[in-house]
PDB file of C-alpha atoms and ligand atoms in Angstrom:
ATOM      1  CA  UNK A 658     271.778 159.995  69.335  1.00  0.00           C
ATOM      2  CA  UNK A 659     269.300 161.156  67.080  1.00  0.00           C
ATOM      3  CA  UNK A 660     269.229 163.034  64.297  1.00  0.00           C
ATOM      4  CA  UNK A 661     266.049 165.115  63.039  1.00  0.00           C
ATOM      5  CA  UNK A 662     266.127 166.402  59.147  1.00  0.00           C
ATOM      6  CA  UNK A 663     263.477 168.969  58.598  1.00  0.00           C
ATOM      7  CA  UNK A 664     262.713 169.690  55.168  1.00  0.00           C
ATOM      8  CA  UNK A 665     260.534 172.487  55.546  1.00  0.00           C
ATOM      9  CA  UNK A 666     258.810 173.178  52.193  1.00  0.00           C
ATOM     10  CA  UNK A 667     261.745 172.669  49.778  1.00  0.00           C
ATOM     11  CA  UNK A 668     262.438 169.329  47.311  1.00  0.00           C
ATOM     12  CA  UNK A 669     260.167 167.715  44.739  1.00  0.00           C
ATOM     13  CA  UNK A 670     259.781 163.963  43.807  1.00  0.00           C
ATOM     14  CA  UNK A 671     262.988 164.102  41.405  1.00  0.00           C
ATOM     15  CA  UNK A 672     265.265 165.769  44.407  1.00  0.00           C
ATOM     16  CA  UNK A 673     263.859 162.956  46.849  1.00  0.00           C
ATOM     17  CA  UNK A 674     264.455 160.326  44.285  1.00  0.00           C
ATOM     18  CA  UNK A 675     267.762 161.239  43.386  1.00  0.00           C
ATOM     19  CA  UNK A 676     268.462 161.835  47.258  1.00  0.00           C
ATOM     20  CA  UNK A 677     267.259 158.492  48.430  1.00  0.00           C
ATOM     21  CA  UNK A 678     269.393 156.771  45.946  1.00  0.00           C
ATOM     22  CA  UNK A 679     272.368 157.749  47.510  1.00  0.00           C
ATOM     23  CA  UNK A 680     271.304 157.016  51.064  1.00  0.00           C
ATOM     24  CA  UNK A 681     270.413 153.514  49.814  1.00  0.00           C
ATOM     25  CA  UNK A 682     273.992 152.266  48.974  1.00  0.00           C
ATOM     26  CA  UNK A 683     275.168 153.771  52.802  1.00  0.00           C
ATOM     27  CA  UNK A 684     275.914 152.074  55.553  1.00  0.00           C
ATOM     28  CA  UNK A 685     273.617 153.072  58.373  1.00  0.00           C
ATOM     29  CA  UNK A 686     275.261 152.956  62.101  1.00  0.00           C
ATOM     30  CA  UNK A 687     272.476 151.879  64.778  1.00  0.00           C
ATOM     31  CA  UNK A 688     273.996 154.292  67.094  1.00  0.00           C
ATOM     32  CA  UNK A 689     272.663 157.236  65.372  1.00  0.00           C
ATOM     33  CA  UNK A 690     268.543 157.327  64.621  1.00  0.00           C
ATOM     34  CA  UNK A 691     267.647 159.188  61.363  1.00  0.00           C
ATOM     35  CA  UNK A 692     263.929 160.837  61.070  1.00  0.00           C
ATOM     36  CA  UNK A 693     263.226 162.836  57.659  1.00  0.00           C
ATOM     37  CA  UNK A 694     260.622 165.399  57.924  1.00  0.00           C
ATOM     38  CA  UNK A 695     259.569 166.480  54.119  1.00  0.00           C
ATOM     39  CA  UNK A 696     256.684 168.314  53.303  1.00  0.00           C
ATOM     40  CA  UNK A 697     253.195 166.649  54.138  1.00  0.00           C
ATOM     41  CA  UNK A 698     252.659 165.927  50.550  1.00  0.00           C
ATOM     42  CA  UNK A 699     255.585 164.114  50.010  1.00  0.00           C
ATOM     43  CA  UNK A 700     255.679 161.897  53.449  1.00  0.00           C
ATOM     44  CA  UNK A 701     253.715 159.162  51.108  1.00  0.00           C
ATOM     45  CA  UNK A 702     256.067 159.045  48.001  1.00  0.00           C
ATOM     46  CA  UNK A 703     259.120 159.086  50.178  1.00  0.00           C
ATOM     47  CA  UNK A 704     258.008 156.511  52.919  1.00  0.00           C
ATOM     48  CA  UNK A 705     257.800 154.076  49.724  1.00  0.00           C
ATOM     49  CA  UNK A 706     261.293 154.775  48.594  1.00  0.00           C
ATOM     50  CA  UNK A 707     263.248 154.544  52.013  1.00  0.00           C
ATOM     51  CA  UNK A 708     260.946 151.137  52.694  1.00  0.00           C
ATOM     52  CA  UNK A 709     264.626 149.253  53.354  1.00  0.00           C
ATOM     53  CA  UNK A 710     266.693 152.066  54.640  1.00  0.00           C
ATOM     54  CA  UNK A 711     266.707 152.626  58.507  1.00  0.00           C
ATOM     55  CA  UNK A 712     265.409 156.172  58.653  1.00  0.00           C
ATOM     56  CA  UNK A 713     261.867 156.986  60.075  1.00  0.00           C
ATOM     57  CA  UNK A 714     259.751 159.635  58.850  1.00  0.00           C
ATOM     58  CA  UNK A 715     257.575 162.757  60.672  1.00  0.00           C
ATOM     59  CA  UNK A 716     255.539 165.451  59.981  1.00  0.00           C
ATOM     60  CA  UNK A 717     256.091 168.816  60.219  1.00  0.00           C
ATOM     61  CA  UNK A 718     252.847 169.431  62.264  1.00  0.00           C
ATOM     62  CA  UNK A 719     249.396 168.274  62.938  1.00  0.00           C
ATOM     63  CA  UNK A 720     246.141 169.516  64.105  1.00  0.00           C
ATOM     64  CA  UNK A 721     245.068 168.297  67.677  1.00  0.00           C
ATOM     65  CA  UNK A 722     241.545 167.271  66.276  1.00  0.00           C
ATOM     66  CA  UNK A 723     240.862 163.798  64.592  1.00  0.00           C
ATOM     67  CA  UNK A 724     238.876 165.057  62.005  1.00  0.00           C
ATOM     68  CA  UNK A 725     236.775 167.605  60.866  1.00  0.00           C
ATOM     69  CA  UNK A 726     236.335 170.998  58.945  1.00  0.00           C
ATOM     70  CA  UNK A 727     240.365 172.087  59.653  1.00  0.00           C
ATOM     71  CA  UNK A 728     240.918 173.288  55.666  1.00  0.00           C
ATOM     72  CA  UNK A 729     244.478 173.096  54.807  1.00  0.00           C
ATOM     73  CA  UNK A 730     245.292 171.118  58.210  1.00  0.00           C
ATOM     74  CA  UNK A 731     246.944 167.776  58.724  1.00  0.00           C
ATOM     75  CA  UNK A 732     245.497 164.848  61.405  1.00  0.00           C
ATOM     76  CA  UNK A 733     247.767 162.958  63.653  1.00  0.00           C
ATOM     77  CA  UNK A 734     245.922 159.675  62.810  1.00  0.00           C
ATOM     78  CA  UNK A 735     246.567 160.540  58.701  1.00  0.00           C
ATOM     79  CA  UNK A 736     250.422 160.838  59.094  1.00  0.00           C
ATOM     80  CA  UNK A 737     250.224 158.066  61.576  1.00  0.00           C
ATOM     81  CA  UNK A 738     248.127 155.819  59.099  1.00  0.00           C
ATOM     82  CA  UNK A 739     251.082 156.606  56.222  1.00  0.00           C
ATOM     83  CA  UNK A 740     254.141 155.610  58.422  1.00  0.00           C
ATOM     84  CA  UNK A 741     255.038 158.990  60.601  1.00  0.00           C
ATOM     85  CA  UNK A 742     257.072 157.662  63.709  1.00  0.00           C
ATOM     86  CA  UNK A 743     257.404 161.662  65.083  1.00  0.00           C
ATOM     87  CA  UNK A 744     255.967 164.955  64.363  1.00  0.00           C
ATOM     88  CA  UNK A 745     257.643 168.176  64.551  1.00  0.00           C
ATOM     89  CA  UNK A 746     255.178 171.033  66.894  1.00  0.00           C
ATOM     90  CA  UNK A 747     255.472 174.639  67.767  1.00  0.00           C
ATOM     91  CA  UNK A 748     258.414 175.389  65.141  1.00  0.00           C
ATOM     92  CA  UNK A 749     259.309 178.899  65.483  1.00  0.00           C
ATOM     93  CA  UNK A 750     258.048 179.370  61.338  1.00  0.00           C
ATOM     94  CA  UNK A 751     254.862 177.859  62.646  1.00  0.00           C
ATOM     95  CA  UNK A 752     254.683 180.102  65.722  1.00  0.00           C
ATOM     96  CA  UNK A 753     255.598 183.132  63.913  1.00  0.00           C
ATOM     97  CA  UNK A 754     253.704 182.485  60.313  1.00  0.00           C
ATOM     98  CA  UNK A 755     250.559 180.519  61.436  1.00  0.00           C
ATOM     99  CA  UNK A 756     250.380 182.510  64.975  1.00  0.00           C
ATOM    100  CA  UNK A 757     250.574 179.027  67.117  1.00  0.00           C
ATOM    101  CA  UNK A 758     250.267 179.782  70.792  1.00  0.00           C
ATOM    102  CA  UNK A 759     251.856 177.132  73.087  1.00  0.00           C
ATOM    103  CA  UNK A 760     248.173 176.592  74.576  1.00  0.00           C
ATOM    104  CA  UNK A 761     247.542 175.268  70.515  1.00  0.00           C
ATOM    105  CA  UNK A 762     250.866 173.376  70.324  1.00  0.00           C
ATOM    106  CA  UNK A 763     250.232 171.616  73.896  1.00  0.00           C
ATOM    107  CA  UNK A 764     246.913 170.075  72.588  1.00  0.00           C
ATOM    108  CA  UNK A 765     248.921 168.921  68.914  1.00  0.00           C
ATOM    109  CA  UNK A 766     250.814 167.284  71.399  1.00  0.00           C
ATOM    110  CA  UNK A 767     248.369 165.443  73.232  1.00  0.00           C
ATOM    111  CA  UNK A 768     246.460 164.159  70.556  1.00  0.00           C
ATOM    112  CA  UNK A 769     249.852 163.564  68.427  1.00  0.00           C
ATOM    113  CA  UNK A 770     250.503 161.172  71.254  1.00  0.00           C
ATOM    114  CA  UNK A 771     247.025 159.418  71.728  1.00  0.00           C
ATOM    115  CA  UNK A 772     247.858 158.400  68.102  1.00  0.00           C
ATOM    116  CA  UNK A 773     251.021 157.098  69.163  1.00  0.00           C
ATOM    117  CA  UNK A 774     253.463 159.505  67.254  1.00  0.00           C
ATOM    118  CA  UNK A 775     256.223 160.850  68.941  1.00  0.00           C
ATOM    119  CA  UNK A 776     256.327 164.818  69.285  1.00  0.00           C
ATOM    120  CA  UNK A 777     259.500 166.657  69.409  1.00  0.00           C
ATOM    121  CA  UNK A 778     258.001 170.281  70.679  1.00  0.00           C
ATOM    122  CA  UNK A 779     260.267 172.879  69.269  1.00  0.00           C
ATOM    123  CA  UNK A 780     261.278 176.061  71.649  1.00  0.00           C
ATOM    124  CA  UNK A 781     263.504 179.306  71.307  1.00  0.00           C
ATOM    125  CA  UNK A 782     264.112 182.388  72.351  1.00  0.00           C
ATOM    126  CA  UNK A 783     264.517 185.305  69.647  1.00  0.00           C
ATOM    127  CA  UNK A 784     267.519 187.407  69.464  1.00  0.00           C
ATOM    128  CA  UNK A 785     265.900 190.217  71.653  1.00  0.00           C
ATOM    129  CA  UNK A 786     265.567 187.831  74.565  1.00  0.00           C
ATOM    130  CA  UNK A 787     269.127 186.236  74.373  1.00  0.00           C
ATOM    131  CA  UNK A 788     270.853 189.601  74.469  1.00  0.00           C
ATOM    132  CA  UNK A 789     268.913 190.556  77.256  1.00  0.00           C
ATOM    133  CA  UNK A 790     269.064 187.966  79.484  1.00  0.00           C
ATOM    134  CA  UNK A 791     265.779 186.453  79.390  1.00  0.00           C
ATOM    135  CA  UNK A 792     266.079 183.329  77.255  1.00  0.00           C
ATOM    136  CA  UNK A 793     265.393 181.005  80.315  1.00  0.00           C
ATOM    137  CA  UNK A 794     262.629 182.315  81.750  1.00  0.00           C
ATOM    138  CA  UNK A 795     261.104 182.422  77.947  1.00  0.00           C
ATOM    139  CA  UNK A 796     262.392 178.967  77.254  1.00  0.00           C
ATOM    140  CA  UNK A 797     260.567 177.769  80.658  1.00  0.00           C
ATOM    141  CA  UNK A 798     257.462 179.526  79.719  1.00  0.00           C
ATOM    142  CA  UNK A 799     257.478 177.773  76.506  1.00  0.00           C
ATOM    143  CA  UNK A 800     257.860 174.443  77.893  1.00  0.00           C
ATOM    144  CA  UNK A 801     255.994 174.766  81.010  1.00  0.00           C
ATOM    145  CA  UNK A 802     252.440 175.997  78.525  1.00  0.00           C
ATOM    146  CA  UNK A 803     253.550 173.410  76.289  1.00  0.00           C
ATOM    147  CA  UNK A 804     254.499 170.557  78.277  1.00  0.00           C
ATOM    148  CA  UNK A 805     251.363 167.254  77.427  1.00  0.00           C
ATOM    149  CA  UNK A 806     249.343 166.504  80.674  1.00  0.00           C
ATOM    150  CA  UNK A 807     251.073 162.753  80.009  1.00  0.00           C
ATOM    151  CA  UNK A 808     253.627 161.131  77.971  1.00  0.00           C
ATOM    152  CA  UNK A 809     255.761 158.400  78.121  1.00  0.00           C
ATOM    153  CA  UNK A 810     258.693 160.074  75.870  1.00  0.00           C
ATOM    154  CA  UNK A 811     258.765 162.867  74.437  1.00  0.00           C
ATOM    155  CA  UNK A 812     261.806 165.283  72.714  1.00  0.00           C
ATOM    156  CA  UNK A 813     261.905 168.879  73.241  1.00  0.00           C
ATOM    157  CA  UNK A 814     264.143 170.607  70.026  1.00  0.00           C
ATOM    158  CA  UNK A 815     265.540 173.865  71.453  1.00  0.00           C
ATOM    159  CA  UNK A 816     265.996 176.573  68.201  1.00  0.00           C
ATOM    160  CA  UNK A 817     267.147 179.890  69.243  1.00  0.00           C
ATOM    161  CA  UNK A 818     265.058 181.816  66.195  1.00  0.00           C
ATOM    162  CA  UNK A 819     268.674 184.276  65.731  1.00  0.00           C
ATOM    163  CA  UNK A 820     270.232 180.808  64.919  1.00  0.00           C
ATOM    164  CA  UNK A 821     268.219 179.167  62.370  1.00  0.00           C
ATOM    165  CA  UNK A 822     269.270 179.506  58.707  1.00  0.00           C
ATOM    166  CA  UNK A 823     271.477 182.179  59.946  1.00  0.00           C
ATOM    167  CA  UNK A 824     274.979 180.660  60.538  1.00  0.00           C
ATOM    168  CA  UNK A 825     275.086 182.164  64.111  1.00  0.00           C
ATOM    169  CA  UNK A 826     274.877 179.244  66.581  1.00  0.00           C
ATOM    170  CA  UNK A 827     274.850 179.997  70.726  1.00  0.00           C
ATOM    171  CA  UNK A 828     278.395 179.498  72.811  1.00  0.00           C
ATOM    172  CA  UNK A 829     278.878 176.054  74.234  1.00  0.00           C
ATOM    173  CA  UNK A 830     278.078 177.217  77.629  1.00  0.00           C
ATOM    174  CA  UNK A 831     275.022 178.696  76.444  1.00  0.00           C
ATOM    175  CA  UNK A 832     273.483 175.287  74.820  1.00  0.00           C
ATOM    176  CA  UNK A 833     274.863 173.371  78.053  1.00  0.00           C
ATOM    177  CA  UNK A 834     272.887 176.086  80.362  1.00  0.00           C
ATOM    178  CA  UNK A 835     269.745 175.502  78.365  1.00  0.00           C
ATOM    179  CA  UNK A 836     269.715 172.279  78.175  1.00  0.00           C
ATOM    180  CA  UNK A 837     270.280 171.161  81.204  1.00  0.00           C
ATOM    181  CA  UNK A 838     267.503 173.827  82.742  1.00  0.00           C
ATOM    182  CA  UNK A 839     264.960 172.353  79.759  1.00  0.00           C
ATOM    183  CA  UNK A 840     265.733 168.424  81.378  1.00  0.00           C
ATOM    184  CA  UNK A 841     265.456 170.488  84.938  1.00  0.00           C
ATOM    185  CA  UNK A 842     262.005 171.972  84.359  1.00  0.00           C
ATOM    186  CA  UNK A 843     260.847 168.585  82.357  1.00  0.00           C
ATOM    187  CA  UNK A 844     261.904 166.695  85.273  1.00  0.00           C
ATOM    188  CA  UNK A 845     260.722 168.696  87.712  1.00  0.00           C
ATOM    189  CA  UNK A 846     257.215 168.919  86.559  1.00  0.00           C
ATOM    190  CA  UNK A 847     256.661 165.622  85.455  1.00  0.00           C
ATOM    191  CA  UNK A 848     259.054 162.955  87.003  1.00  0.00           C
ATOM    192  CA  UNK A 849     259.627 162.023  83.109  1.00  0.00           C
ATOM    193  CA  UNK A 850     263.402 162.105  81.436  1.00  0.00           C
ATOM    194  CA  UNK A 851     262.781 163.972  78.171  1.00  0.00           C
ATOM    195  CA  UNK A 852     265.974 164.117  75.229  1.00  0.00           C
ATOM    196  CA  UNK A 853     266.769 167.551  73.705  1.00  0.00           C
ATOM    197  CA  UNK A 854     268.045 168.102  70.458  1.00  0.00           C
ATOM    198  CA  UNK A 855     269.745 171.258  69.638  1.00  0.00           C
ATOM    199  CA  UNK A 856     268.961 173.344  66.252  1.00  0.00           C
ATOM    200  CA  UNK A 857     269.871 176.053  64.216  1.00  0.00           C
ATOM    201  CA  UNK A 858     272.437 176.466  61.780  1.00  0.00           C
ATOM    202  CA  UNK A 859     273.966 173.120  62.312  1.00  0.00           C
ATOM    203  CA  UNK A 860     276.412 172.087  59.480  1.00  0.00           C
ATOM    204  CA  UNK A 861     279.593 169.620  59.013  1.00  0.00           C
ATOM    205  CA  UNK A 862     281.545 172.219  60.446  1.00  0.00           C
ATOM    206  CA  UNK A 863     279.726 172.491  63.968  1.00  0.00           C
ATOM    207  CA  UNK A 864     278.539 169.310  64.583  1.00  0.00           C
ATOM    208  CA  UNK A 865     281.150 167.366  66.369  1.00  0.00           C
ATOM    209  CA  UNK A 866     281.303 170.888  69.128  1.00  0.00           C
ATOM    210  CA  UNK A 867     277.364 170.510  69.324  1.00  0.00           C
ATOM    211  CA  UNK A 868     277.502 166.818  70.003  1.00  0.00           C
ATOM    212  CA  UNK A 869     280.142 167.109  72.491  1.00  0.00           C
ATOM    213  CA  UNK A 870     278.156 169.631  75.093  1.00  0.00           C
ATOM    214  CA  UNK A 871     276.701 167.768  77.969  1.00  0.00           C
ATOM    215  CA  UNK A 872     273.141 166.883  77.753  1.00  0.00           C
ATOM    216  CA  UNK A 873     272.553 167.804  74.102  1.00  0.00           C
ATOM    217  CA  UNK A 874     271.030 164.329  72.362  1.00  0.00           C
ATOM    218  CA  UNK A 875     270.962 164.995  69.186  1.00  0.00           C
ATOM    219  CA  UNK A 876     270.010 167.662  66.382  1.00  0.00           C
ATOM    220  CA  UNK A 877     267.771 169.182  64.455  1.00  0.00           C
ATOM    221  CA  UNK A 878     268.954 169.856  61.058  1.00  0.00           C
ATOM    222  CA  UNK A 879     267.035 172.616  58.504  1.00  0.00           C
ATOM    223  CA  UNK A 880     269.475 173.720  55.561  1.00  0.00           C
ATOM    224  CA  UNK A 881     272.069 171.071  55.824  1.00  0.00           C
ATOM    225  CA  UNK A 882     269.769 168.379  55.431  1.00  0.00           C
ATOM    226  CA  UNK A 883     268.596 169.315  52.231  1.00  0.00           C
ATOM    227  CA  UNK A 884     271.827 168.321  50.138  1.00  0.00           C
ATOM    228  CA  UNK A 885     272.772 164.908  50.398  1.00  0.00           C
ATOM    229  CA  UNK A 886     276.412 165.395  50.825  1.00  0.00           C
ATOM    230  CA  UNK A 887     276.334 167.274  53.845  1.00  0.00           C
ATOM    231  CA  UNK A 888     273.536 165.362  54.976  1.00  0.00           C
ATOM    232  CA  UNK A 889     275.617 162.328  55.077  1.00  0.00           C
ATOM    233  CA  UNK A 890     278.302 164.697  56.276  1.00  0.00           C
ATOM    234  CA  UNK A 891     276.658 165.543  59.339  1.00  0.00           C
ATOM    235  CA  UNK A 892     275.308 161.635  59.942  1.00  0.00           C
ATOM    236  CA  UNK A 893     279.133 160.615  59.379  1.00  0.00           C
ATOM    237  CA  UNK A 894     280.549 163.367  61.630  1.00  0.00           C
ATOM    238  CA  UNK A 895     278.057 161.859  64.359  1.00  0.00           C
ATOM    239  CA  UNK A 896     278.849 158.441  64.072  1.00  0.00           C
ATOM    240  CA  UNK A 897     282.158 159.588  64.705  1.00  0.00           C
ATOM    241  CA  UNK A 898     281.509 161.467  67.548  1.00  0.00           C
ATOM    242  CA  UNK A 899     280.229 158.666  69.527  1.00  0.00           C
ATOM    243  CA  UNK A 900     282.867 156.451  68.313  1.00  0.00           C
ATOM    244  CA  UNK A 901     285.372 158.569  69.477  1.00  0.00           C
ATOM    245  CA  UNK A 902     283.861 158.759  73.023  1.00  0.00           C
ATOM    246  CA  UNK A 903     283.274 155.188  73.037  1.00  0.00           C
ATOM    247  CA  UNK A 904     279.317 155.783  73.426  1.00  0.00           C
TER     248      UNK A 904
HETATM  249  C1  LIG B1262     265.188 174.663  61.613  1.00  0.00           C
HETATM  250  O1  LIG B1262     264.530 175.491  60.974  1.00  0.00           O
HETATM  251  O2  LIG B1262     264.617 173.845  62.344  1.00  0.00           O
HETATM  252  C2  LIG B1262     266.631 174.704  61.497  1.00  0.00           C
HETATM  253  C3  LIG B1262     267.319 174.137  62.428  1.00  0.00           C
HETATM  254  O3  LIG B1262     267.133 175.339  60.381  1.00  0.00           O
HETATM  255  P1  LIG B1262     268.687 175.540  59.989  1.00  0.00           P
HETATM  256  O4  LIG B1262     269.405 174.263  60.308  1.00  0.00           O
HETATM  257  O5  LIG B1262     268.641 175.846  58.548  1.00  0.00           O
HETATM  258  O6  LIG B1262     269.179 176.665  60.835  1.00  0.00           O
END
């Protein structure tokens, strides 16, 4: 089970301090993984503060070159080299604000992975599509353009765009459907098991339903994971999720 906290572009260094200093006196299950995604400038100051806590820390993106004249851009090797276990690709804010084609976010992903961090490619279908019955084809689109020539793991995070930060989340037998057709088309075109988290809108309220629909592996959390307490509420909820089906 794994839970994925993506900070966007919200805390400073007080917020993170005063935040890490309640996940350090909290006892971590090692059934449920923790990555924090803050914002690139902060991945340094708060990789030194959770040095003893097991939660791993990702980027929010990263440029597919090494190197090189990319203004304003972040390198794969730069978050590896200051602790990043994952990076976050394709988000729909990224797609949407910074025009990021799933051509673009396949070759992030490739060189993401020659510097051994793990990707979790982000796909969703805006409200338009859902209500007219074309979120899987979209979804496969997505993950078919996107999809690395070769990986050894890799997470796909499916975000209907009508569900983030909006409170709306899909029915159950919506998430199962997708879910199952992203592991289908994974599968299908690369003989590789892939996990897929689930986000938008996921709170303390929701959680336990989310968990509980087949093939979902996890979240992706946006608002929520910004206050501590229903941070924790969410990680809690989780534990006892899988406690409760023995897992
Ligand atoms: C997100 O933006 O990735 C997200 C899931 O946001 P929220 O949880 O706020 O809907």
């Amino acid at each position: 089970m794994f839970i994925a906290a993506n900070w966007k572009m919200n805390l400073n260094k007080k917020s993170i301090k005063s935040f890490v200093e309640h996940l350090k006196i909290y006892k971590f299950s090692k059934n449920v993984q923790l990555c924090i995604f803050p914002p690139t400038i902060y991945i340094d100051f708060l990789s030194k503060l959770i040095k003893n806590i097991p939660i791993s820390i990702g980027g929010q993106n990263c440029h597919h070159q090494s190197f090189g004249a990319f203004t304003g851009e972040i390198s794969a090797i730069s978050l590896k080299e200051f602790g990043c276990d994952y990076v976050i690709l394709g988000h729909s804010e990224r797609r949407i604000y910074n025009k990021e084609t799933n051509e673009y976010i396949k070759k992030c992903a490739q060189f993401g992975i020659k510097s051994s961090l793990r990707p979790i490619i982000c796909v969703g279908e805006n409200l338009d599509q859902r209500e007219n019955g074309k979120a899987i084809d979209f979804i496969e689109k997505q993950i078919t353009d996107c999809l690395p020539e070769d990986f050894n793991e890799l997470t796909i995070a499916y975000e209907p765009i009508w569900s983030i930060g909006t409170g709306k989340i899909p029915l159950q037998s919506e998430i199962r459907e997708m879910h199952k057709n992203i592991k289908d088309i994974v599968f299908s075109k690369s003989k590789k098991n892939v996990k897929v988290l689930y986000g938008g809108s996921v709170n303390e309220q929701n959680i336990q339903e989310i968990l509980s629909i087949n093939n979902v592996d996890g979240v992706l959390v946006g608002g929520a994971s910004l206050k501590i307490k229903d941070f924790l509420a969410i990680y809690g909820s989780a534990v006892k999720h899988l406690k409760n089906y023995n897992i």
